[in-house]
Amino acid sequence: MKRMEAAIQNLRASGGRITNARRSVLQALVTARTHVTAEDLLNIVQSESPEIHLSTVYRTLDALEKLGVVDHVHLGHGRAVYHLSDNAHQHIVCDKCSSVEEVPSELFLQLEKDLKDKYRFKVRMNHFAVIGTCSQCLEKLDKSELN
Amino acid sequence: MKRMEAAIQNLRASGGRITNARRSVLQALVTARTHVTAEDLLNIVQSESPEIHLSTVYRTLDALEKLGVVDHVHLGHGRAVYHLSDNAHQHIVCDKCSSVEEVPSELFLQLEKDLKDKYRFKVRMNHFAVIGTCSQCLEKLDKSELN
DNA sequence: ATCTTTGCAAACTTTTTGCACCAAT
DNA sequence: ATTGGTGCAAAAAGTTTGCAAAGAT
């Protein structure tokens, strides 16, 4: 669990304190390893430490995000999902079934470069989701159009 | 105002009714012509017809969106912005100053194609925002790093 | 001892919903 | 006459905040 230790060093170095709550949230993030909502994290965390409060989860995520350890993406209907920072993938989100899939970042490299070169806009990788329709839902749609 | 008439036809054809509220919201969308929040629209609309309610704006936007006349994008901090459907541009949103810029869709064509071919995922153009840092904020950051 | 973090409850923001009334077709 | 839309008020859903007590350094 290198990531966990690195994050803890990071927190400490920035003058933060290492508390149970923070260790739990971090642990939960490592465990989950995918896009989880604050509430998902709360559930994981509370299965061990039921006293931990949702607002603490939010505040911890905030702190970790400021350190660059965590990122969050808004998936469209309000909820945000959080995960350990990692530039290796992006999210594609189905607007029919809300499923989230990860795709390699390389698909986005050209776009990133273009926006940089032509608009001096520095994309924050991993902080946006592409909305569309996933293969399963597309199939269902095709079938229903046959009727 | 072709767009407006087309939208009205569209509404009528789908069994919808043409009311003051709907005409106003549509008019406001045409007038604004950029990304506006539901509240922005409410303000525009209420300057003429103060009795129109926010929930009506939402319901109208909903109806128009189902017809494909309107689209909305979530910009990250909760608020959604709405605009007339138009595949010609995408949004890039600054995570520092929240400014929104439009960039031509062609930049996204390759990405769209890749996601289609490799993941059978059909991107819903115009329904996602790219988050990052705009040129102005980048400049400010550069300067502050010189200190 | 100091300064940060926590738990809780309450506030806030944005969007949705139930319902009785009203209006467009 | 029907069916769909409106205004209002209240609820939801997700997140943030103020505060006093507890905890990490």
mmCIF file of N, CA, C and O in Angstrom, chain A residues 121-122 124, chain B residues 73-77 91-101 128-134:
data_model
loop_
_atom_site.group_PDB
_atom_site.id
_atom_site.type_symbol
_atom_site.label_atom_id
_atom_site.label_comp_id
_atom_site.label_asym_id
_atom_site.label_seq_id
_atom_site.Cartn_x
_atom_site.Cartn_y
_atom_site.Cartn_z
ATOM 1 N N PHE A 121 -5.187 26.075 -23.143
ATOM 2 C CA PHE A 121 -6.022 25.547 -22.077
ATOM 3 C C PHE A 121 -5.401 24.244 -21.596
ATOM 4 O O PHE A 121 -5.163 23.330 -22.386
ATOM 5 N N LYS A 122 -5.118 24.183 -20.327
ATOM 6 C CA LYS A 122 -4.482 22.992 -19.797
ATOM 7 C C LYS A 122 -5.520 22.062 -19.189
ATOM 8 O O LYS A 122 -6.055 22.330 -18.115
ATOM 9 N N ARG A 124 -7.363 19.377 -17.215
ATOM 10 C CA ARG A 124 -7.091 18.653 -15.995
ATOM 11 C C ARG A 124 -7.544 17.224 -16.223
ATOM 12 O O ARG A 124 -8.718 16.886 -16.086
ATOM 13 N N VAL B 73 -25.323 20.936 -19.839
ATOM 14 C CA VAL B 73 -24.010 20.443 -19.436
ATOM 15 C C VAL B 73 -23.830 20.746 -17.961
ATOM 16 O O VAL B 73 -24.256 21.796 -17.485
ATOM 17 N N HIS B 74 -23.226 19.821 -17.261
ATOM 18 C CA HIS B 74 -22.919 20.076 -15.856
ATOM 19 C C HIS B 74 -21.511 20.619 -15.765
ATOM 20 O O HIS B 74 -20.574 20.000 -16.233
ATOM 21 N N LEU B 75 -21.387 21.753 -15.160
ATOM 22 C CA LEU B 75 -20.084 22.390 -15.134
ATOM 23 C C LEU B 75 -19.270 22.058 -13.901
ATOM 24 O O LEU B 75 -18.235 22.625 -13.671
ATOM 25 N N GLY B 76 -19.752 21.192 -13.094
ATOM 26 C CA GLY B 76 -18.880 20.724 -12.034
ATOM 27 C C GLY B 76 -19.286 21.112 -10.637
ATOM 28 O O GLY B 76 -19.194 20.309 -9.735
ATOM 29 N N HIS B 77 -19.774 22.315 -10.430
ATOM 30 C CA HIS B 77 -20.079 22.690 -9.055
ATOM 31 C C HIS B 77 -21.563 22.601 -8.761
ATOM 32 O O HIS B 77 -22.076 23.269 -7.892
ATOM 33 N N HIS B 91 -17.555 22.557 -24.684
ATOM 34 C CA HIS B 91 -17.202 23.521 -23.640
ATOM 35 C C HIS B 91 -15.914 23.162 -22.951
ATOM 36 O O HIS B 91 -15.683 22.012 -22.609
ATOM 37 N N ILE B 92 -15.097 24.175 -22.740
ATOM 38 C CA ILE B 92 -13.974 23.976 -21.840
ATOM 39 C C ILE B 92 -14.169 24.936 -20.668
ATOM 40 O O ILE B 92 -14.472 26.109 -20.845
ATOM 41 N N VAL B 93 -14.054 24.389 -19.492
ATOM 42 C CA VAL B 93 -14.393 25.127 -18.287
ATOM 43 C C VAL B 93 -13.168 25.254 -17.398
ATOM 44 O O VAL B 93 -12.488 24.266 -17.126
ATOM 45 N N CYS B 94 -12.918 26.460 -16.950
ATOM 46 C CA CYS B 94 -11.758 26.688 -16.096
ATOM 47 C C CYS B 94 -12.091 26.355 -14.644
ATOM 48 O O CYS B 94 -13.087 26.836 -14.107
ATOM 49 N N ASP B 95 -11.260 25.533 -14.046
ATOM 50 C CA ASP B 95 -11.537 25.146 -12.659
ATOM 51 C C ASP B 95 -11.067 26.210 -11.668
ATOM 52 O O ASP B 95 -11.316 26.097 -10.481
ATOM 53 N N LYS B 96 -10.399 27.226 -12.172
ATOM 54 C CA LYS B 96 -9.988 28.310 -11.283
ATOM 55 C C LYS B 96 -11.028 29.432 -11.284
ATOM 56 O O LYS B 96 -11.466 29.877 -10.247
ATOM 57 N N CYS B 97 -11.391 29.885 -12.466
ATOM 58 C CA CYS B 97 -12.258 31.068 -12.540
ATOM 59 C C CYS B 97 -13.648 30.738 -13.067
ATOM 60 O O CYS B 97 -14.475 31.632 -13.231
ATOM 61 N N SER B 98 -13.906 29.462 -13.341
ATOM 62 C CA SER B 98 -15.225 29.021 -13.800
ATOM 63 C C SER B 98 -15.653 29.580 -15.152
ATOM 64 O O SER B 98 -16.809 29.468 -15.525
ATOM 65 N N SER B 99 -14.744 30.207 -15.866
ATOM 66 C CA SER B 99 -15.124 30.705 -17.182
ATOM 67 C C SER B 99 -15.378 29.530 -18.122
ATOM 68 O O SER B 99 -14.806 28.455 -17.962
ATOM 69 N N VAL B 100 -16.255 29.761 -19.055
ATOM 70 C CA VAL B 100 -16.582 28.733 -20.035
ATOM 71 C C VAL B 100 -16.204 29.235 -21.405
ATOM 72 O O VAL B 100 -16.550 30.365 -21.765
ATOM 73 N N GLU B 101 -15.496 28.421 -22.153
ATOM 74 C CA GLU B 101 -15.156 28.826 -23.510
ATOM 75 C C GLU B 101 -15.685 27.755 -24.448
ATOM 76 O O GLU B 101 -15.818 26.597 -24.076
ATOM 77 N N PHE B 128 -20.830 17.208 -22.540
ATOM 78 C CA PHE B 128 -19.818 17.116 -21.508
ATOM 79 C C PHE B 128 -18.895 18.320 -21.579
ATOM 80 O O PHE B 128 -18.779 18.990 -22.598
ATOM 81 N N ALA B 129 -18.316 18.601 -20.465
ATOM 82 C CA ALA B 129 -17.430 19.741 -20.378
ATOM 83 C C ALA B 129 -16.040 19.241 -20.029
ATOM 84 O O ALA B 129 -15.885 18.307 -19.274
ATOM 85 N N VAL B 130 -15.077 19.863 -20.645
ATOM 86 C CA VAL B 130 -13.702 19.523 -20.318
ATOM 87 C C VAL B 130 -13.235 20.494 -19.242
ATOM 88 O O VAL B 130 -13.372 21.708 -19.390
ATOM 89 N N ILE B 131 -12.720 19.950 -18.159
ATOM 90 C CA ILE B 131 -12.267 20.785 -17.058
ATOM 91 C C ILE B 131 -10.764 20.984 -17.142
ATOM 92 O O ILE B 131 -10.039 20.079 -17.519
ATOM 93 N N GLY B 132 -10.328 22.164 -16.814
ATOM 94 C CA GLY B 132 -8.902 22.433 -16.820
ATOM 95 C C GLY B 132 -8.651 23.860 -16.395
ATOM 96 O O GLY B 132 -9.468 24.443 -15.690
ATOM 97 N N THR B 133 -7.544 24.411 -16.843
ATOM 98 C CA THR B 133 -7.209 25.768 -16.451
ATOM 99 C C THR B 133 -7.060 26.633 -17.695
ATOM 100 O O THR B 133 -6.367 26.254 -18.632
ATOM 101 N N CYS B 134 -7.729 27.765 -17.674
ATOM 102 C CA CYS B 134 -7.749 28.614 -18.867
ATOM 103 C C CYS B 134 -6.449 29.408 -18.981
ATOM 104 O O CYS B 134 -5.676 29.499 -18.030
#
